[in-house]
Short mmCIF file of C-alpha atoms in Angstrom, two decimals:
data_model
loop_
_atom_site.label_atom_id
_atom_site.label_comp_id
_atom_site.label_asym_id
_atom_site.label_seq_id
_atom_site.Cartn_x
_atom_site.Cartn_y
_atom_site.Cartn_z
CA MET A 1 109.24 69.29 104.50
CA PRO A 2 108.81 72.61 102.72
CA GLN A 3 111.05 73.91 99.99
CA ARG A 4 112.80 77.23 100.04
CA GLU A 5 110.24 79.88 100.65
CA GLY A 6 108.73 81.50 97.65
CA THR A 7 106.01 78.96 97.36
CA ALA A 8 104.11 81.03 99.73
CA GLU A 9 103.14 79.18 102.70
CA ALA A 10 103.99 82.10 104.81
CA GLY A 11 101.58 84.91 105.40
CA PRO A 12 100.74 88.03 103.51
CA ALA A 13 102.80 91.17 103.24
CA ARG A 14 103.90 94.20 101.32
CA VAL A 15 106.15 96.95 102.41
CA PRO A 16 106.66 100.10 100.45
CA VAL A 17 103.22 101.69 100.70
CA PRO A 18 102.60 103.14 104.16
CA ALA A 19 99.10 102.40 105.41
CA ALA A 20 96.94 105.13 106.81
CA GLY A 21 98.21 106.27 110.14
CA THR A 22 101.86 105.48 109.57
CA THR A 23 104.70 107.88 110.04
CA PRO A 24 107.02 108.78 107.16
CA GLY A 25 109.49 106.16 108.33
CA GLY A 26 106.87 103.45 108.25
CA ALA A 27 106.36 103.04 112.03
CA ARG A 28 102.83 103.26 113.33
CA PRO A 29 102.16 105.83 116.00
CA GLU A 30 100.62 104.44 119.15
CA GLY A 31 96.87 104.33 118.94
CA ALA A 32 96.78 104.59 115.16
CA ASP A 33 95.77 100.99 114.56
CA GLY A 34 92.60 100.54 112.56
CA PRO A 35 90.69 97.35 111.85
CA GLY A 36 93.02 96.44 109.02
CA THR A 37 96.33 97.71 110.38
CA GLY A 38 98.65 97.35 113.33
CA ALA A 39 98.58 94.64 115.99
CA GLY A 40 94.83 94.01 115.63
CA GLY A 41 95.07 93.62 111.88
CA PHE A 42 98.05 91.30 112.15
CA ARG A 43 96.26 89.12 114.69
CA LEU A 44 93.41 88.65 112.22
CA LEU A 45 95.84 87.90 109.41
CA TRP A 46 97.87 85.49 111.56
CA SER A 47 94.75 83.68 112.71
CA ALA A 48 93.51 83.33 109.13
CA ALA A 49 96.88 81.97 107.96
CA VAL A 50 97.14 79.43 110.78
CA VAL A 51 93.53 78.23 110.47
CA SER A 52 93.91 77.88 106.71
CA ARG A 53 97.19 75.98 107.10
CA LEU A 54 95.51 73.53 109.47
CA GLY A 55 92.85 72.77 106.87
CA ASP A 56 95.42 72.45 104.07
CA ALA A 57 97.47 69.97 106.10
CA LEU A 58 94.41 67.84 106.82
CA ARG A 59 93.41 67.78 103.15
CA ASN A 60 96.93 67.18 101.81
CA ALA A 61 97.37 64.19 104.12
CA ALA A 62 93.90 62.77 103.46
CA LEU A 63 93.86 63.05 99.64
CA PRO A 64 96.53 60.37 98.98
CA LEU A 65 94.71 58.00 101.35
CA LEU A 66 91.50 58.55 99.41
CA ALA A 67 93.31 58.15 96.08
CA VAL A 68 94.69 54.77 97.18
CA GLN A 69 91.14 53.60 97.92
CA LEU A 70 89.92 54.72 94.50
CA THR A 71 92.71 53.27 92.33
CA GLY A 72 95.71 50.98 92.53
CA SER A 73 97.54 52.79 89.73
CA PRO A 74 100.73 54.50 90.95
CA LEU A 75 100.56 56.81 87.91
CA LEU A 76 97.06 58.06 88.70
CA ILE A 77 97.95 58.51 92.37
CA SER A 78 101.05 60.54 91.44
CA LEU A 79 98.95 62.69 89.11
CA VAL A 80 96.96 63.92 92.12
CA THR A 81 100.20 65.37 93.53
CA ALA A 82 101.22 66.72 90.12
CA ALA A 83 97.87 68.50 89.82
CA GLY A 84 98.87 70.52 92.88
CA PHE A 85 102.06 71.76 91.16
CA LEU A 86 100.90 72.33 87.60
CA PRO A 87 98.76 75.48 88.13
CA TRP A 88 101.77 77.32 89.54
CA LEU A 89 103.69 76.65 86.36
CA LEU A 90 100.70 77.50 84.12
CA PHE A 91 99.03 80.38 85.96
CA GLY A 92 101.41 81.53 88.72
CA LEU A 93 102.65 84.57 86.80
CA LEU A 94 99.11 85.57 85.81
CA GLY A 95 98.01 85.22 89.44
CA GLY A 96 100.61 87.80 90.40
CA ALA A 97 99.40 90.19 87.69
CA VAL A 98 95.83 89.83 88.96
CA ALA A 99 96.98 90.48 92.54
CA ASP A 100 98.58 93.77 91.45
CA ARG A 101 95.35 94.94 89.78
CA VAL A 102 92.90 94.38 92.61
CA ASP A 103 92.27 95.07 96.27
CA GLN A 104 94.35 92.31 97.85
CA ARG A 105 92.13 91.87 100.90
CA ARG A 106 89.04 91.40 98.77
CA ALA A 107 90.86 89.01 96.45
CA MET A 108 92.00 86.93 99.41
CA TRP A 109 88.69 86.58 101.21
CA MET A 110 86.75 85.96 98.01
CA THR A 111 89.27 83.30 96.94
CA ASP A 112 89.08 81.58 100.32
CA ALA A 113 85.28 81.71 100.25
CA ALA A 114 85.32 80.07 96.81
CA ARG A 115 87.71 77.39 98.03
CA GLY A 116 85.50 76.79 101.06
CA VAL A 117 82.45 76.22 98.87
CA LEU A 118 84.45 73.94 96.56
CA MET A 119 85.72 71.81 99.46
CA ALA A 120 82.26 71.62 101.01
CA GLY A 121 80.93 70.25 97.73
CA PHE A 122 83.81 67.78 97.57
CA ALA A 123 83.12 66.63 101.14
CA VAL A 124 79.51 65.96 100.20
CA ALA A 125 80.65 63.97 97.14
CA VAL A 126 82.94 61.84 99.32
CA TRP A 127 80.20 61.35 101.91
CA ARG A 128 77.72 60.23 99.23
CA GLY A 129 80.26 57.88 97.66
CA HIS A 130 80.61 59.83 94.41
CA ALA A 131 84.34 60.56 94.64
CA SER A 132 86.56 59.52 91.73
CA ILE A 133 90.14 60.02 90.63
CA GLY A 134 88.92 62.46 88.00
CA LEU A 135 87.16 64.50 90.69
CA LEU A 136 90.29 64.45 92.88
CA LEU A 137 92.40 65.73 90.00
CA ALA A 138 89.89 68.50 89.21
CA VAL A 139 89.65 69.60 92.84
CA ALA A 140 93.44 69.62 93.36
CA PHE A 141 93.98 71.58 90.15
CA THR A 142 91.25 74.14 90.90
CA LEU A 143 92.36 74.72 94.49
CA THR A 144 95.94 75.41 93.44
CA THR A 145 94.80 77.68 90.59
CA LEU A 146 92.90 79.80 93.13
CA GLN A 147 95.92 79.67 95.41
CA THR A 148 98.07 81.43 92.79
CA VAL A 149 95.90 84.53 93.26
CA PHE A 150 95.59 84.18 97.03
CA ASP A 151 99.30 83.69 97.79
CA ASN A 152 100.49 86.54 95.57
CA ALA A 153 97.85 88.89 97.00
CA ALA A 154 98.89 87.83 100.50
CA THR A 155 102.52 88.61 99.76
CA ALA A 156 101.51 92.08 98.70
CA LEU A 157 99.31 92.73 101.73
CA LEU A 158 101.40 92.06 104.85
CA PRO A 159 103.61 95.16 104.67
CA SER A 160 100.55 97.41 104.62
CA VAL A 161 99.23 95.64 107.73
CA VAL A 162 102.32 95.65 109.95
CA GLY A 163 104.59 98.29 108.42
CA PRO A 164 108.10 97.72 107.04
CA ASP A 165 109.93 97.73 110.36
CA ALA A 166 107.91 94.78 111.67
CA LEU A 167 108.05 92.61 108.54
CA GLY A 168 110.77 90.21 109.68
CA ARG A 169 109.06 89.42 112.98
CA ALA A 170 105.64 89.21 111.32
CA ASN A 171 106.92 86.74 108.71
CA ALA A 172 108.55 84.67 111.47
CA ARG A 173 105.34 84.52 113.50
CA LEU A 174 103.33 83.55 110.44
CA MET A 175 105.68 80.73 109.45
CA THR A 176 105.99 79.44 113.01
CA GLY A 177 102.23 79.40 113.55
CA GLN A 178 101.66 77.63 110.24
CA GLU A 179 104.33 75.02 111.00
CA ILE A 180 102.80 74.24 114.40
CA ALA A 181 99.28 74.01 112.95
CA GLY A 182 100.28 71.92 109.97
CA ARG A 183 102.70 69.52 111.63
CA PHE A 184 101.80 69.26 115.31
CA VAL A 185 98.04 69.85 115.27
CA ALA A 186 96.88 68.42 111.94
CA THR A 187 98.98 65.24 112.14
CA PRO A 188 97.44 63.85 115.35
CA LEU A 189 94.01 65.25 114.45
CA LEU A 190 93.73 63.48 111.08
CA PRO A 191 93.23 59.92 112.41
CA VAL A 192 90.53 61.21 114.76
CA LEU A 193 88.65 62.92 111.91
CA LEU A 194 89.02 59.90 109.61
CA GLY A 195 87.57 57.79 112.41
CA LEU A 196 84.47 59.95 112.29
CA GLY A 197 84.11 59.50 108.53
CA LEU A 198 86.07 59.61 105.29
CA ALA A 199 84.54 62.97 104.35
CA VAL A 200 85.18 64.71 107.68
CA PRO A 201 88.74 66.00 106.96
CA TYR A 202 87.44 67.67 103.78
CA ALA A 203 84.51 69.20 105.63
CA ALA A 204 86.97 70.50 108.23
CA ASP A 205 89.09 71.97 105.43
CA ALA A 206 86.02 73.72 103.99
CA ALA A 207 85.25 75.18 107.41
CA THR A 208 88.81 76.50 107.82
CA TYR A 209 88.61 78.24 104.44
CA LEU A 210 85.35 79.95 105.39
CA VAL A 211 86.69 80.99 108.80
CA ALA A 212 89.84 82.38 107.17
CA ALA A 213 87.72 84.28 104.63
CA ALA A 214 85.72 85.89 107.44
CA LEU A 215 88.89 86.88 109.32
CA ILE A 216 90.46 88.44 106.22
CA ALA A 217 87.24 90.27 105.35
CA ALA A 218 87.33 91.78 108.86
CA LEU A 219 90.58 93.51 107.93
CA GLY A 220 88.51 96.00 105.95
CA THR A 221 89.38 97.17 102.47
CA ALA A 222 92.34 98.90 100.92
CA ALA A 223 92.97 100.67 97.66
CA PRO A 224 94.03 98.38 94.86
CA ALA A 225 97.75 97.91 94.64
CA GLY A 226 97.79 99.64 91.29
CA ASP A 227 96.72 102.93 92.83
CA THR A 228 100.05 103.56 94.52
CA ALA A 229 103.62 102.76 93.73
CA PRO A 230 107.12 103.81 94.66
CA PRO A 231 109.13 106.05 92.40
CA ALA A 232 111.91 104.68 90.24
CA ARG A 233 114.73 103.03 92.13
CA ARG A 234 117.48 105.28 93.35
CA SER A 235 120.68 104.68 95.21
CA THR A 236 120.86 105.43 98.91
CA PRO A 237 123.60 107.89 99.82
CA ALA A 238 126.63 106.26 101.41
CA GLY A 239 126.21 106.01 105.14
CA ALA A 240 122.47 106.55 105.01
CA ALA A 241 120.24 103.95 106.60
CA ALA A 242 117.77 102.12 104.43
CA PRO A 243 114.75 99.85 104.80
CA PRO A 244 115.47 96.13 105.05
CA ALA A 245 115.45 94.16 101.85
CA GLY A 246 112.98 91.39 101.46
CA GLU A 247 110.74 89.36 99.31
CA ALA A 248 108.23 91.52 97.59
CA ALA A 249 106.14 91.04 100.60
CA THR A 250 106.05 94.30 102.43
CA ALA A 251 102.77 95.11 100.91
CA ALA A 252 101.92 91.75 99.61
CA GLY A 253 102.63 88.86 101.82
CA ALA A 254 105.36 86.57 102.97
CA ALA A 255 108.13 85.89 100.60
CA THR A 256 111.42 84.13 100.40
CA PRO A 257 115.00 83.84 101.41
CA ASP A 258 117.88 86.17 101.61
CA ARG A 259 120.11 88.88 102.48
CA GLU A 260 121.64 91.03 105.01
CA GLY A 261 120.76 94.24 106.65
CA ALA A 262 118.18 95.95 104.56
CA PRO A 263 117.60 96.92 101.03
CA GLY A 264 119.42 99.96 100.07
CA GLY A 265 121.66 102.01 102.18
CA GLU A 266 123.78 100.57 104.94
CA GLY A 267 121.94 97.36 105.61
CA ALA A 268 121.21 96.13 102.12
CA PRO A 269 123.06 93.57 100.10
CA GLY A 270 122.43 95.49 96.93
CA GLY A 271 122.90 98.94 98.39
CA GLU A 272 119.68 100.28 96.92
CA ARG A 273 115.98 99.67 96.96
CA PRO A 274 112.72 101.23 95.79
CA PRO A 275 111.68 103.88 98.29
CA SER A 276 108.28 103.85 99.94
CA GLY A 277 105.47 106.13 99.04
CA LYS A 278 103.36 107.05 96.08
CA GLY A 279 104.76 107.71 92.67
CA PRO A 280 104.88 106.52 89.11
CA ALA A 281 105.11 102.90 88.10
CA PRO A 282 108.56 101.30 88.02
CA ARG A 283 110.69 102.79 85.28
CA GLY A 284 109.71 101.52 81.85
CA GLU A 285 106.50 99.91 83.09
CA ASP A 286 102.93 101.05 82.54
CA PRO A 287 100.58 101.03 85.53
CA PRO A 288 98.67 97.75 85.97
CA GLY A 289 95.43 97.64 84.00
CA ARG A 290 96.76 99.39 80.89
CA ARG A 291 98.21 96.22 79.41
CA SER A 292 97.21 92.60 79.13
CA LEU A 293 97.83 90.23 82.03
CA HIS A 294 100.48 88.46 79.97
CA HIS A 295 102.39 91.72 79.46
CA GLU A 296 102.14 92.55 83.16
CA ALA A 297 103.36 89.07 84.11
CA ALA A 298 106.34 89.49 81.77
CA ALA A 299 107.08 92.83 83.44
CA GLY A 300 107.29 91.04 86.80
CA ILE A 301 109.91 88.67 85.39
CA ARG A 302 111.92 91.61 84.02
CA MET A 303 111.82 93.46 87.34
CA LEU A 304 112.95 90.36 89.21
CA TRP A 305 115.83 89.80 86.80
CA ARG A 306 116.99 93.45 86.77
CA ASP A 307 117.40 93.56 90.55
CA ARG A 308 120.83 92.15 91.34
CA VAL A 309 119.86 90.95 94.82
CA LEU A 310 116.54 89.36 93.83
CA ARG A 311 118.11 87.76 90.75
CA ALA A 312 120.80 86.13 92.90
CA LEU A 313 118.19 85.07 95.46
CA GLY A 314 115.97 83.59 92.74
CA VAL A 315 118.80 81.56 91.19
CA SER A 316 119.89 80.38 94.63
CA THR A 317 116.35 79.32 95.55
CA LEU A 318 115.93 77.40 92.29
CA LEU A 319 119.14 75.45 92.92
CA CYS A 320 118.17 74.75 96.53
CA ASN A 321 114.67 73.57 95.63
CA ILE A 322 115.99 71.13 93.03
CA GLY A 323 118.11 69.60 95.78
CA ILE A 324 115.34 69.68 98.38
CA GLY A 325 112.95 68.08 95.89
CA ALA A 326 115.39 65.19 95.54
CA LEU A 327 115.70 64.90 99.32
CA ILE A 328 111.95 64.91 99.97
CA ALA A 329 111.30 62.26 97.32
CA THR A 330 113.86 59.83 98.75
CA LEU A 331 114.00 60.59 102.48
CA VAL A 332 111.74 57.67 103.36
CA LEU A 333 114.12 55.34 101.47
CA LEU A 334 117.12 56.68 103.36
CA VAL A 335 115.51 56.26 106.78
CA THR A 336 113.74 52.94 106.29
CA GLY A 337 116.37 51.39 104.00
CA ARG A 338 119.84 52.77 104.63
CA LEU A 339 119.24 53.36 108.36
CA GLY A 340 116.86 50.40 108.79
CA ALA A 341 114.72 52.50 111.13
CA GLY A 342 111.28 51.63 109.78
CA GLU A 343 108.16 53.78 109.99
CA ALA A 344 108.87 54.81 113.59
CA GLY A 345 112.30 56.08 112.56
CA TYR A 346 110.81 58.03 109.69
CA ALA A 347 108.30 59.62 112.07
CA ALA A 348 111.18 60.53 114.40
CA VAL A 349 113.25 62.34 111.76
CA VAL A 350 110.20 64.19 110.41
CA THR A 351 109.30 65.26 113.96
CA GLY A 352 112.88 66.40 114.50
CA TYR A 353 112.62 68.50 111.35
CA GLY A 354 109.35 70.03 112.58
CA VAL A 355 110.75 70.90 116.01
CA GLY A 356 113.80 72.50 114.41
CA SER A 357 111.58 74.51 112.04
CA VAL A 358 109.47 75.89 114.89
CA LEU A 359 112.57 76.87 116.89
CA GLY A 360 113.98 78.48 113.76
CA GLY A 361 110.83 80.56 113.41
CA VAL A 362 111.18 81.74 117.01
CA ALA A 363 114.81 82.74 116.47
CA ALA A 364 114.59 83.98 112.85
CA ALA A 365 114.03 87.70 113.35
CA ARG A 366 116.60 87.94 116.13
CA THR A 367 119.15 86.03 114.06
CA ALA A 368 118.68 88.30 111.04
CA ASP A 369 118.91 91.38 113.27
CA ARG A 370 122.12 90.16 114.87
CA LEU A 371 123.90 88.84 111.79
CA GLY A 372 122.32 91.04 109.15
CA GLN A 373 120.19 89.64 106.34
CA ALA A 374 122.99 88.75 103.94
CA ARG A 375 125.18 87.02 106.51
CA ALA A 376 122.16 85.18 107.96
CA LEU A 377 121.37 83.73 104.54
CA LEU A 378 124.95 82.65 103.89
CA VAL A 379 125.38 81.11 107.34
CA CYS A 380 122.06 79.26 107.14
CA GLY A 381 122.91 77.87 103.72
CA ALA A 382 126.28 76.65 104.99
CA VAL A 383 124.71 75.08 108.09
CA GLN A 384 122.10 73.26 106.01
CA THR A 385 124.82 71.97 103.69
CA ALA A 386 126.75 70.53 106.64
CA ALA A 387 123.59 68.94 108.08
CA LEU A 388 122.91 67.19 104.78
CA VAL A 389 126.45 65.85 104.60
CA VAL A 390 125.87 64.25 108.02
CA LEU A 391 122.51 62.89 106.88
CA GLY A 392 124.01 61.32 103.77
CA THR A 393 127.11 59.79 105.35
CA VAL A 394 126.38 58.82 108.97
CA ARG A 395 124.38 55.62 109.49
CA SER A 396 122.68 56.60 112.74
CA LEU A 397 119.03 57.42 113.44
CA PRO A 398 119.84 59.89 116.28
CA ALA A 399 122.39 61.65 114.03
CA ALA A 400 119.84 61.83 111.19
CA THR A 401 117.19 63.22 113.55
CA VAL A 402 119.53 65.92 114.86
CA ALA A 403 120.75 66.71 111.33
CA LEU A 404 117.20 67.26 110.08
CA ALA A 405 116.34 69.34 113.16
CA VAL A 406 119.32 71.60 112.38
CA PHE A 407 118.32 71.60 108.71
CA GLY A 408 114.78 72.71 109.65
CA PHE A 409 116.03 75.41 112.04
CA ALA A 410 118.36 76.98 109.47
CA GLY A 411 115.78 76.57 106.70
CA THR A 412 113.14 78.56 108.55
CA VAL A 413 115.59 81.36 109.33
CA TRP A 414 116.52 81.38 105.62
CA ASN A 415 112.87 81.48 104.54
CA VAL A 416 111.85 84.25 106.94
CA THR A 417 114.84 86.37 105.94
CA GLY A 418 114.40 85.72 102.24
CA VAL A 419 110.69 86.50 102.33
CA THR A 420 111.40 89.78 104.03
CA VAL A 421 114.10 90.68 101.51
CA LEU A 422 111.80 90.02 98.56
CA GLN A 423 109.01 92.07 100.08
CA GLN A 424 111.22 95.04 100.84
CA ARG A 425 113.10 95.18 97.55
CA SER A 426 110.12 94.89 95.22
CA PRO A 427 108.28 98.01 93.98
CA ALA A 428 104.93 98.30 95.76
CA ARG A 429 102.94 98.49 92.52
CA ALA A 430 104.60 95.32 91.20
CA LEU A 431 104.90 93.28 94.38
CA GLY A 432 102.37 90.66 93.29
CA ARG A 433 104.06 90.18 89.90
CA VAL A 434 107.61 90.02 91.26
CA SER A 435 106.46 87.61 93.97
CA ALA A 436 104.72 85.46 91.33
CA ALA A 437 107.85 85.33 89.18
CA PHE A 438 109.89 84.29 92.20
CA ARG A 439 107.40 81.65 93.32
CA THR A 440 107.09 80.16 89.85
CA LEU A 441 110.86 79.86 89.64
CA ALA A 442 110.97 78.24 93.09
CA VAL A 443 108.15 75.78 92.40
CA ALA A 444 109.72 74.67 89.12
CA GLY A 445 112.74 73.22 90.92
CA ALA A 446 110.95 70.73 93.18
CA PRO A 447 109.44 68.35 90.56
CA LEU A 448 112.72 68.26 88.65
CA GLY A 449 114.57 67.50 91.88
CA ALA A 450 112.14 64.71 92.78
CA LEU A 451 112.78 63.05 89.43
CA LEU A 452 116.57 63.40 89.78
CA GLY A 453 116.41 62.11 93.35
CA GLY A 454 114.84 58.84 92.22
CA VAL A 455 117.45 58.36 89.50
CA ILE A 456 120.33 59.14 91.88
CA ALA A 457 119.02 56.84 94.63
CA ASP A 458 118.56 54.04 92.12
CA GLY A 459 122.09 54.38 90.79
CA TRP A 460 124.15 55.34 93.85
CA GLY A 461 122.10 54.40 96.90
CA SER A 462 119.56 56.08 99.16
CA GLY A 463 122.15 58.29 100.86
CA ALA A 464 123.27 59.89 97.60
CA PRO A 465 120.31 62.28 97.16
CA ALA A 466 121.13 63.93 100.50
CA LEU A 467 124.67 64.56 99.28
CA PHE A 468 123.33 65.76 95.92
CA CYS A 469 121.10 68.19 97.83
CA ALA A 470 124.09 69.34 99.91
CA GLY A 471 126.02 70.09 96.73
CA LEU A 472 123.16 72.14 95.25
CA LEU A 473 122.68 74.06 98.51
CA LEU A 474 126.37 74.91 98.46
CA LEU A 475 125.99 76.14 94.87
CA GLY A 476 122.98 78.13 96.05
CA VAL A 477 125.10 79.86 98.67
CA VAL A 478 127.74 80.65 96.05
CA ALA A 479 125.01 82.01 93.74
CA LEU A 480 123.98 84.49 96.44
CA ILE A 481 127.40 86.10 96.69
CA PRO A 482 127.24 88.21 93.47
CA GLY A 483 124.02 89.79 94.74
CA LEU A 484 125.49 90.90 98.04
CA ASN A 485 127.38 94.15 98.25
CA PRO A 486 130.51 93.52 100.35
CA SER A 487 130.63 97.13 101.47
CA VAL A 488 127.26 96.89 103.18
CA ALA A 489 126.98 93.19 103.97
CA ALA A 490 128.10 93.58 107.57
CA SER A 491 125.74 96.33 108.64
CA ALA A 492 122.43 96.00 110.40
CA GLY A 493 119.15 96.72 108.71
CA LYS A 494 118.47 100.35 109.54
CA ARG A 495 115.80 102.28 107.73
CA PRO A 496 115.63 105.77 106.26
CA THR A 497 113.48 108.29 108.00
CA THR A 498 112.16 109.86 104.83
#
């Protein structure tokens, strides 16, 4: 099951810079859609994200099976998984700096094309019997390194494709489509492909990368993110409406959890946000390209930390992902051991989680609109905490299945809302860097949580990690509160018209 969003599985986005043909308020006039904007552009982007997710799910499920055939060493097998995390910790921040320097569409399709060629070569190696653990490690590491550029560019692109007013619904559709493709299409398809040959899932993955690259290339081209940027942050006058807050994804891609209403003005937890439009770089920052990548990456961290809402969201996501990492690592022990449900029981609870996640994606935008972004995040965090308490204390397979379905539902609503908040609050020029800082923080929690989960299960039983996760999610909810402005937390996410 996925962690808190911020690890970018959702689609692209970026909000503050209006694309050609948009009105001052960010809405697109009817008939103004070009090849890379509006409904047509989003359909291409959605299709690319879903196709790519299908290939990723096939590869991620097939790699451990191949690793087991190549070695009996648990350490070497675990290193294949670790190789998929390490690049985010080493290069994630630099990937965001690169995404802010270049044309995001071009970066995305070229990255996917490169990954397609790499996977095609790997499929040939498997087919010819030349696969090795060393090759698996190299492929996993290289794919994730390229992903650091792709995901951060995607986060910065979406807002320019759909416009700020449609971000929440666009993020929800992206996450829902990816969940269906990855869980309900790839899972039954994998045994069929493996029956055709050990190399076939990897060849299918290569094909999905190349198809996704072609779809993204069809979006056309846009000016590099560094060519435009919002002016320095200003407060929205009391009573004025403001654009919704979100993960730095309005012009760069899907983002992560959190917050009510909209950034700035009446609907925003923080009561202020960077306005849309062209202007100088964020205060105190040079435009991308004038400094080294390391300096630009550090600027992304500073911008994330200076924003009260994003700082609270980042700390909350880190706490949650430590807990979720512990849960993921030990869930099979809880179901097969504590519940005595075996493999069929494990499949049932995972399916319940998937169904809940899809339903959450369908309801996410409506829920955030009705409750407001801040209240939606707080309610979802509280609901997930309660579901985990049930999971960790009740010895019943049906109860565990329902608990994980509820957990998945609330988690997807959280992720969609948080992604939108990050996108909308981040300066357009720095969306890739802020998104990278957020993702790196989020990714760092999962491996630590997995390690703690094993220790906790060993010492206190297989139900204890679920309760540990519940405690950290509750702390995550508490961590959000300082970032939410009580005076605006109850309002809906209205946007300014200027």
